[in-house]
Amino acid sequence: MEIERVIGHIAGVPVGAHFHRRQDVLRAKLHQNNQKGISWLVDEDGAEVGDAIVLHGGYVDDRDEDEWVQYTGASPDKDKAEGGKRLLRSQSWSYRDNAALKRSYERKHHIRVIRGYKGDSRYSPSDSYRYDGLYEITAIRTATSSQAAPDGSEIKICQFDLQRLPDHLQADLPER
């Protein structure tokens, strides 16, 4: 049975809700996948659009400033020996997850942000996952990663800037 998911807040899941495991985030319909950072769904016109991201110690070029996030897109080519954090080659806007998140930027869809315990310790929970509300994607770009490919060449990455929506647009705000 497929879980019905939506863009925006999920009914019954307040901002600030904590989840013990990633599987619990999935069951709450906040994210479609138990491992990937970018979640997407099929929009009304049949196009795939991003609906959520998980900040959980992703790539070296990510920045988390709580209300503002610089998020590195996804890649199927990661070095498993480095815990999946080291890219082996450049990312692509045509890769399904990046294309879906880019489409959300173009359509001005808001994105749910879930912070995991491996994220920036200043803003992330210490031992769980937390739904931190809706963010707007304010900019996208192709950038050069601060890390090089194994052969020493530059790695191009898909980057997204996200800004947290003001409190009055967040539902049932508890302490974060």
Coordinates of C-alpha atoms in Angstrom, one line a residue:
M1 CA 0.0 0.0 0.0
E2 CA 1.4 3.4 -1.0
I3 CA 1.5 6.1 1.6
E4 CA -0.3 9.3 0.5
R5 CA 2.0 12.2 0.8
V6 CA 1.5 15.9 0.2
I7 CA 3.6 19.1 -0.3
G8 CA 3.7 21.1 2.8
H9 CA 2.8 20.2 6.4
I10 CA 1.5 16.7 7.1
A11 CA -1.7 16.7 9.1
G12 CA -1.2 15.5 12.6
V13 CA 2.6 16.0 12.6
P14 CA 3.5 19.2 14.5
V15 CA 6.7 21.2 13.8
G16 CA 9.2 20.0 16.4
A17 CA 8.0 16.4 16.5
H18 CA 10.7 14.0 17.3
F19 CA 11.2 10.5 15.8
H20 CA 13.4 7.8 17.3
R21 CA 14.4 6.2 14.0
R22 CA 14.4 7.1 10.3
Q23 CA 11.7 4.5 9.8
D24 CA 9.4 6.5 12.1
V25 CA 9.9 9.6 9.8
L26 CA 8.8 7.5 6.9
R27 CA 5.7 6.2 8.7
A28 CA 4.8 9.8 9.6
K29 CA 4.7 10.5 5.8
L30 CA 7.3 13.3 6.2
H31 CA 9.8 11.6 3.7
Q32 CA 9.5 8.9 1.1
N33 CA 12.8 7.1 1.7
N34 CA 14.5 5.5 4.6
Q35 CA 18.1 6.4 3.5
K36 CA 18.1 9.2 0.8
G37 CA 18.3 12.8 1.7
I38 CA 15.9 14.1 -0.9
S39 CA 12.3 13.0 -1.0
W40 CA 10.0 13.6 -3.9
L41 CA 6.5 12.8 -5.0
V42 CA 4.4 13.1 -8.2
D43 CA 2.7 16.5 -8.6
E44 CA -0.7 17.0 -10.0
D45 CA 0.6 17.2 -13.6
G46 CA 2.6 13.9 -13.2
A47 CA 6.0 15.6 -12.7
E48 CA 8.3 14.6 -9.9
V49 CA 8.8 17.4 -7.3
G50 CA 10.8 17.5 -4.1
D51 CA 8.8 17.6 -0.9
A52 CA 11.4 17.1 1.9
I53 CA 15.0 16.8 2.8
V54 CA 16.9 15.3 5.7
L55 CA 19.9 17.1 7.2
H56 CA 21.9 14.2 8.6
G57 CA 25.6 14.9 8.1
G58 CA 25.5 14.9 4.3
Y59 CA 28.3 16.4 2.2
V60 CA 31.2 18.6 3.1
D61 CA 29.7 21.5 1.2
D62 CA 26.5 21.6 3.2
R63 CA 25.9 24.5 5.6
D64 CA 23.3 24.6 8.3
E65 CA 22.6 28.0 9.9
D66 CA 19.3 26.8 11.4
E67 CA 17.0 29.3 9.6
W68 CA 19.1 29.1 6.4
V69 CA 20.5 26.0 4.8
Q70 CA 22.9 25.4 1.9
Y71 CA 22.1 21.9 0.8
T72 CA 24.2 19.8 -1.6
G73 CA 22.1 17.7 -4.0
A74 CA 22.2 13.9 -4.4
S75 CA 24.5 11.6 -6.4
P76 CA 24.4 7.9 -7.0
D77 CA 28.2 7.9 -7.1
K78 CA 29.5 8.1 -3.5
D79 CA 32.5 6.5 -1.9
K80 CA 31.1 3.9 0.5
A81 CA 34.4 3.7 2.3
E82 CA 34.0 7.4 3.3
G83 CA 30.5 6.7 4.7
G84 CA 28.9 8.0 1.5
K85 CA 30.0 11.6 2.2
R86 CA 32.7 11.7 -0.5
L87 CA 31.6 12.3 -4.1
L88 CA 33.4 10.4 -6.8
R89 CA 32.3 12.6 -9.7
S90 CA 30.2 15.6 -10.5
Q91 CA 26.5 15.7 -9.7
S92 CA 23.9 16.2 -12.4
W93 CA 20.7 18.2 -12.6
S94 CA 19.2 15.4 -14.6
Y95 CA 19.6 12.9 -11.6
R96 CA 16.1 12.2 -10.5
D97 CA 16.3 13.6 -6.9
N98 CA 18.1 16.8 -8.0
A99 CA 15.7 17.4 -10.9
A100 CA 12.7 16.9 -8.5
L101 CA 14.1 19.4 -6.0
K102 CA 14.9 21.9 -8.8
R103 CA 11.3 21.6 -10.1
S104 CA 10.0 22.4 -6.6
Y105 CA 12.2 25.6 -6.7
E106 CA 10.7 26.5 -10.1
R107 CA 7.2 25.9 -8.8
K108 CA 7.8 27.6 -5.5
H109 CA 6.8 24.5 -3.5
H110 CA 7.8 24.6 0.2
I111 CA 10.1 21.8 1.4
R112 CA 9.8 19.9 4.8
V113 CA 13.2 19.9 6.6
I114 CA 14.0 17.0 9.0
R115 CA 17.1 17.2 11.0
G116 CA 18.9 14.1 12.1
Y117 CA 21.4 13.4 14.9
K118 CA 24.4 13.3 12.6
G119 CA 23.7 16.9 11.4
D120 CA 25.2 20.1 12.7
S121 CA 25.3 19.7 16.5
R122 CA 24.2 23.3 17.0
Y123 CA 20.8 22.7 15.6
S124 CA 20.2 18.9 15.4
P125 CA 18.8 16.7 18.0
S126 CA 21.4 14.5 19.8
D127 CA 19.8 11.1 19.3
S128 CA 16.8 11.3 17.1
Y129 CA 15.2 13.0 14.0
R130 CA 13.1 16.2 14.3
Y131 CA 10.7 17.8 11.9
D132 CA 11.8 21.4 11.7
G133 CA 9.0 22.8 9.5
L134 CA 8.8 24.3 6.0
Y135 CA 11.5 26.0 4.1
E136 CA 11.5 27.9 0.8
I137 CA 14.2 27.1 -1.8
T138 CA 15.5 30.6 -2.5
A139 CA 18.3 29.8 -5.0
I140 CA 19.9 27.0 -6.9
R141 CA 23.2 26.8 -8.6
T142 CA 26.0 24.6 -10.0
A143 CA 29.0 25.1 -7.7
T144 CA 32.5 23.6 -7.4
S145 CA 32.8 21.3 -4.4
S146 CA 35.5 22.0 -1.8
Q147 CA 36.6 18.3 -2.3
A148 CA 38.3 16.9 -5.4
A149 CA 37.5 13.7 -7.3
P150 CA 39.8 10.7 -6.6
D151 CA 41.8 11.7 -9.8
G152 CA 42.2 15.3 -8.5
S153 CA 39.7 16.9 -10.9
E154 CA 37.0 19.3 -9.8
I155 CA 33.6 18.1 -8.8
K156 CA 30.6 20.1 -9.8
I157 CA 27.7 20.0 -7.3
C158 CA 24.0 20.9 -7.4
Q159 CA 23.4 23.4 -4.6
F160 CA 20.1 24.6 -3.0
D161 CA 19.7 27.5 -0.6
L162 CA 16.7 27.1 1.7
Q163 CA 15.2 29.7 4.1
R164 CA 12.8 28.8 6.9
L165 CA 9.4 30.2 6.5
P166 CA 8.3 32.7 9.2
D167 CA 6.8 31.3 12.4
H168 CA 3.3 32.4 11.5
L169 CA 3.4 30.1 8.5
Q170 CA 4.5 27.1 10.6
A171 CA 1.8 25.0 12.1
D172 CA 1.6 24.3 15.9
L173 CA 5.1 25.5 16.7
P174 CA 6.5 23.9 19.9
E175 CA 10.1 24.6 21.1
R176 CA 12.8 23.6 18.6

